[in-house]
Amino acid sequence: MNERIMIVEDEALIALSLKDNLESHGYNICGIYDNGEIVLNNLEEKKPDLILMDINIKGVWNGIETAEKIKKLYDVPLLFLTSYNTEYILKKARKVSPYGYIEKTINDKDIHLAIDRILITHNKKIPDKIKVEINEIEDNVKIFSLISKRSNHPILYINNTA
């Protein structure tokens, strides 16, 4: 197991505990950071297979904003670490399509299961053509959902392209 995991966590004790735990299970920790700008500056060089991202980090950007910037540039899965699991925070975090969330304090079994699932799922590469089709379907679902919520009339959709 040589998967490269980047830890983005502003609490040093948690970051070091995660590092020790993950290394003892065979993962390669390619960096520990507490600042989004520094993370972005190091992604190209470090090439992580997975990023464990705390939602509250130091710097100009929080973890969600940093994740948004990462997603625009790199195809790397994110697993959010958080002690703030309010609906407002989770709603904001969902916009960057993370592979999941782990609440602090972190259970060893939960983190290992989550990491393994994410790496397996992410490594099953989906062809670009299918990704485009999936994105189009998701966009259409959002549009029709919005229309149906705001309309008091029945809606019939007929697709003639088949």
mmCIF file of C-alpha atoms in Angstrom:
data_model
loop_
_atom_site.group_PDB
_atom_site.id
_atom_site.type_symbol
_atom_site.label_atom_id
_atom_site.label_comp_id
_atom_site.label_asym_id
_atom_site.label_seq_id
_atom_site.Cartn_x
_atom_site.Cartn_y
_atom_site.Cartn_z
ATOM 1 C CA MET A 1 0.000 0.000 0.000
ATOM 2 C CA ASN A 2 1.696 3.157 -1.217
ATOM 3 C CA GLU A 3 -1.240 5.524 -1.378
ATOM 4 C CA ARG A 4 -0.197 9.091 -0.728
ATOM 5 C CA ILE A 5 -2.372 10.949 1.757
ATOM 6 C CA MET A 6 -2.141 14.665 2.463
ATOM 7 C CA ILE A 7 -3.384 15.886 5.837
ATOM 8 C CA VAL A 8 -4.740 19.432 6.076
ATOM 9 C CA GLU A 9 -5.399 20.078 9.761
ATOM 10 C CA ASP A 10 -4.654 23.131 11.883
ATOM 11 C CA GLU A 11 -4.542 21.266 15.208
ATOM 12 C CA ALA A 12 -1.017 19.859 15.383
ATOM 13 C CA LEU A 13 -1.827 17.071 17.861
ATOM 14 C CA ILE A 14 -4.661 15.766 15.693
ATOM 15 C CA ALA A 15 -2.511 15.982 12.550
ATOM 16 C CA LEU A 16 0.397 14.104 14.153
ATOM 17 C CA SER A 17 -1.924 11.489 15.633
ATOM 18 C CA LEU A 18 -3.494 10.933 12.203
ATOM 19 C CA LYS A 19 -0.062 10.730 10.600
ATOM 20 C CA ASP A 20 1.173 8.108 13.070
ATOM 21 C CA ASN A 21 -2.031 6.107 12.815
ATOM 22 C CA LEU A 22 -2.110 6.096 9.012
ATOM 23 C CA GLU A 23 1.601 5.349 8.630
ATOM 24 C CA SER A 24 1.250 2.397 11.010
ATOM 25 C CA HIS A 25 -1.341 1.014 8.575
ATOM 26 C CA GLY A 26 0.918 1.413 5.556
ATOM 27 C CA TYR A 27 -0.175 4.743 4.132
ATOM 28 C CA ASN A 28 2.382 7.261 2.903
ATOM 29 C CA ILE A 29 1.765 10.738 4.348
ATOM 30 C CA CYS A 30 2.962 13.159 1.681
ATOM 31 C CA GLY A 31 2.461 16.286 3.755
ATOM 32 C CA ILE A 32 0.793 17.922 6.716
ATOM 33 C CA TYR A 33 -0.471 21.457 6.227
ATOM 34 C CA ASP A 34 -2.614 23.913 8.152
ATOM 35 C CA ASN A 35 -3.100 26.556 5.457
ATOM 36 C CA GLY A 36 -4.993 26.368 2.145
ATOM 37 C CA GLU A 37 -2.593 28.532 0.164
ATOM 38 C CA ILE A 38 0.341 26.326 1.128
ATOM 39 C CA VAL A 39 -1.663 23.221 0.198
ATOM 40 C CA LEU A 40 -2.322 24.563 -3.298
ATOM 41 C CA ASN A 41 1.329 25.483 -3.708
ATOM 42 C CA ASN A 42 2.376 21.917 -2.885
ATOM 43 C CA LEU A 43 -0.240 19.800 -4.673
ATOM 44 C CA GLU A 44 1.598 19.490 -7.978
ATOM 45 C CA GLU A 45 4.770 18.307 -6.281
ATOM 46 C CA LYS A 46 3.176 16.030 -3.664
ATOM 47 C CA LYS A 47 0.499 14.439 -5.914
ATOM 48 C CA PRO A 48 -1.688 12.995 -3.141
ATOM 49 C CA ASP A 49 -4.106 10.148 -3.824
ATOM 50 C CA LEU A 50 -6.403 11.508 -1.102
ATOM 51 C CA ILE A 51 -6.669 14.682 0.967
ATOM 52 C CA LEU A 52 -7.975 14.669 4.533
ATOM 53 C CA MET A 53 -9.247 18.239 4.871
ATOM 54 C CA ASP A 54 -10.265 19.958 8.082
ATOM 55 C CA ILE A 55 -13.069 22.443 7.450
ATOM 56 C CA ASN A 56 -11.530 25.076 9.742
ATOM 57 C CA ILE A 57 -7.925 25.791 8.809
ATOM 58 C CA LYS A 58 -5.573 28.746 8.981
ATOM 59 C CA GLY A 59 -5.100 31.246 6.201
ATOM 60 C CA VAL A 60 -7.317 33.244 3.902
ATOM 61 C CA TRP A 61 -9.439 30.229 2.857
ATOM 62 C CA ASN A 62 -11.213 27.724 5.061
ATOM 63 C CA GLY A 63 -11.164 24.022 4.196
ATOM 64 C CA ILE A 64 -14.281 24.233 2.018
ATOM 65 C CA GLU A 65 -12.898 27.144 -0.007
ATOM 66 C CA THR A 66 -9.560 25.366 -0.355
ATOM 67 C CA ALA A 67 -11.373 22.223 -1.508
ATOM 68 C CA GLU A 68 -13.230 24.253 -4.164
ATOM 69 C CA LYS A 69 -9.929 25.513 -5.542
ATOM 70 C CA ILE A 70 -8.384 22.028 -5.484
ATOM 71 C CA LYS A 71 -11.371 20.503 -7.321
ATOM 72 C CA LYS A 72 -10.984 23.030 -10.153
ATOM 73 C CA LEU A 73 -7.337 22.068 -10.689
ATOM 74 C CA TYR A 74 -6.905 18.434 -9.663
ATOM 75 C CA ASP A 75 -8.782 15.161 -9.689
ATOM 76 C CA VAL A 76 -8.068 14.163 -6.112
ATOM 77 C CA PRO A 77 -10.678 12.875 -3.656
ATOM 78 C CA LEU A 78 -11.371 14.774 -0.445
ATOM 79 C CA LEU A 79 -12.501 13.521 2.929
ATOM 80 C CA PHE A 80 -13.546 16.316 5.273
ATOM 81 C CA LEU A 81 -12.596 16.216 8.944
ATOM 82 C CA THR A 82 -14.850 18.305 11.122
ATOM 83 C CA SER A 83 -16.015 18.970 14.614
ATOM 84 C CA TYR A 84 -18.644 21.327 13.184
ATOM 85 C CA ASN A 85 -21.322 19.149 11.656
ATOM 86 C CA THR A 86 -24.143 21.661 11.558
ATOM 87 C CA GLU A 87 -26.503 21.464 8.597
ATOM 88 C CA TYR A 88 -25.245 24.862 7.391
ATOM 89 C CA ILE A 89 -21.611 23.703 7.302
ATOM 90 C CA LEU A 90 -22.455 20.342 5.724
ATOM 91 C CA LYS A 91 -24.580 22.048 3.068
ATOM 92 C CA LYS A 92 -21.676 24.322 2.137
ATOM 93 C CA ALA A 93 -19.277 21.365 2.122
ATOM 94 C CA ARG A 94 -21.538 19.271 -0.145
ATOM 95 C CA LYS A 95 -21.028 21.816 -2.933
ATOM 96 C CA VAL A 96 -17.475 20.545 -3.460
ATOM 97 C CA SER A 97 -18.620 16.906 -3.662
ATOM 98 C CA PRO A 98 -16.363 15.403 -1.018
ATOM 99 C CA TYR A 99 -16.245 11.645 -0.710
ATOM 100 C CA GLY A 100 -17.411 11.984 2.873
ATOM 101 C CA TYR A 101 -17.007 13.429 6.352
ATOM 102 C CA ILE A 102 -15.334 12.131 9.482
ATOM 103 C CA GLU A 103 -16.204 13.731 12.785
ATOM 104 C CA LYS A 104 -13.488 14.544 15.281
ATOM 105 C CA THR A 105 -12.637 12.652 17.512
ATOM 106 C CA ILE A 106 -11.599 10.232 14.854
ATOM 107 C CA ASN A 107 -12.264 6.530 15.297
ATOM 108 C CA ASP A 108 -9.413 4.433 13.819
ATOM 109 C CA LYS A 109 -11.757 1.904 12.249
ATOM 110 C CA ASP A 110 -13.951 4.596 10.669
ATOM 111 C CA ILE A 111 -11.060 6.479 9.092
ATOM 112 C CA HIS A 112 -9.477 3.337 7.643
ATOM 113 C CA LEU A 113 -12.774 2.115 6.196
ATOM 114 C CA ALA A 114 -13.498 5.545 4.726
ATOM 115 C CA ILE A 115 -10.029 5.877 3.178
ATOM 116 C CA ASP A 116 -10.121 2.389 1.675
ATOM 117 C CA ARG A 117 -13.599 2.955 0.215
ATOM 118 C CA ILE A 118 -12.621 6.322 -1.247
ATOM 119 C CA LEU A 119 -9.411 5.067 -2.826
ATOM 120 C CA ILE A 120 -11.141 2.061 -4.368
ATOM 121 C CA THR A 121 -14.049 4.144 -5.668
ATOM 122 C CA HIS A 122 -11.889 6.962 -6.988
ATOM 123 C CA ASN A 123 -9.456 4.610 -8.718
ATOM 124 C CA LYS A 124 -12.287 3.109 -10.753
ATOM 125 C CA LYS A 125 -11.777 5.720 -13.419
ATOM 126 C CA ILE A 126 -14.901 6.788 -15.252
ATOM 127 C CA PRO A 127 -14.343 7.673 -18.928
ATOM 128 C CA ASP A 128 -14.565 11.411 -19.639
ATOM 129 C CA LYS A 129 -17.521 10.928 -22.004
ATOM 130 C CA ILE A 130 -19.539 9.276 -19.227
ATOM 131 C CA LYS A 131 -18.504 11.983 -16.737
ATOM 132 C CA VAL A 132 -19.872 14.616 -19.140
ATOM 133 C CA GLU A 133 -23.145 12.692 -19.493
ATOM 134 C CA ILE A 134 -23.425 12.320 -15.709
ATOM 135 C CA ASN A 135 -22.850 16.061 -15.239
ATOM 136 C CA GLU A 136 -25.525 16.848 -17.850
ATOM 137 C CA ILE A 137 -28.003 14.527 -16.122
ATOM 138 C CA GLU A 138 -27.232 16.096 -12.736
ATOM 139 C CA ASP A 139 -27.742 19.579 -14.225
ATOM 140 C CA ASN A 140 -31.083 18.538 -15.744
ATOM 141 C CA VAL A 141 -32.231 17.033 -12.448
ATOM 142 C CA LYS A 142 -31.404 20.312 -10.676
ATOM 143 C CA ILE A 143 -33.314 22.324 -13.278
ATOM 144 C CA PHE A 144 -36.396 20.088 -13.205
ATOM 145 C CA SER A 145 -36.340 19.966 -9.430
ATOM 146 C CA LEU A 146 -36.286 23.763 -9.258
ATOM 147 C CA ILE A 147 -39.094 24.049 -11.813
ATOM 148 C CA SER A 148 -41.268 21.489 -10.042
ATOM 149 C CA LYS A 149 -40.789 23.186 -6.658
ATOM 150 C CA ARG A 150 -41.860 26.546 -8.029
ATOM 151 C CA SER A 151 -44.759 25.365 -10.165
ATOM 152 C CA ASN A 152 -48.266 24.396 -9.145
ATOM 153 C CA HIS A 153 -48.828 22.643 -12.481
ATOM 154 C CA PRO A 154 -47.928 19.117 -13.568
ATOM 155 C CA ILE A 155 -44.806 18.862 -15.698
ATOM 156 C CA LEU A 156 -44.295 16.399 -18.548
ATOM 157 C CA TYR A 157 -40.854 15.945 -20.025
ATOM 158 C CA ILE A 158 -40.500 14.263 -23.400
ATOM 159 C CA ASN A 159 -37.053 13.480 -24.732
ATOM 160 C CA ASN A 160 -37.048 13.116 -28.515
ATOM 161 C CA THR A 161 -33.300 12.596 -28.839
ATOM 162 C CA ALA A 162 -33.412 8.828 -28.238
#
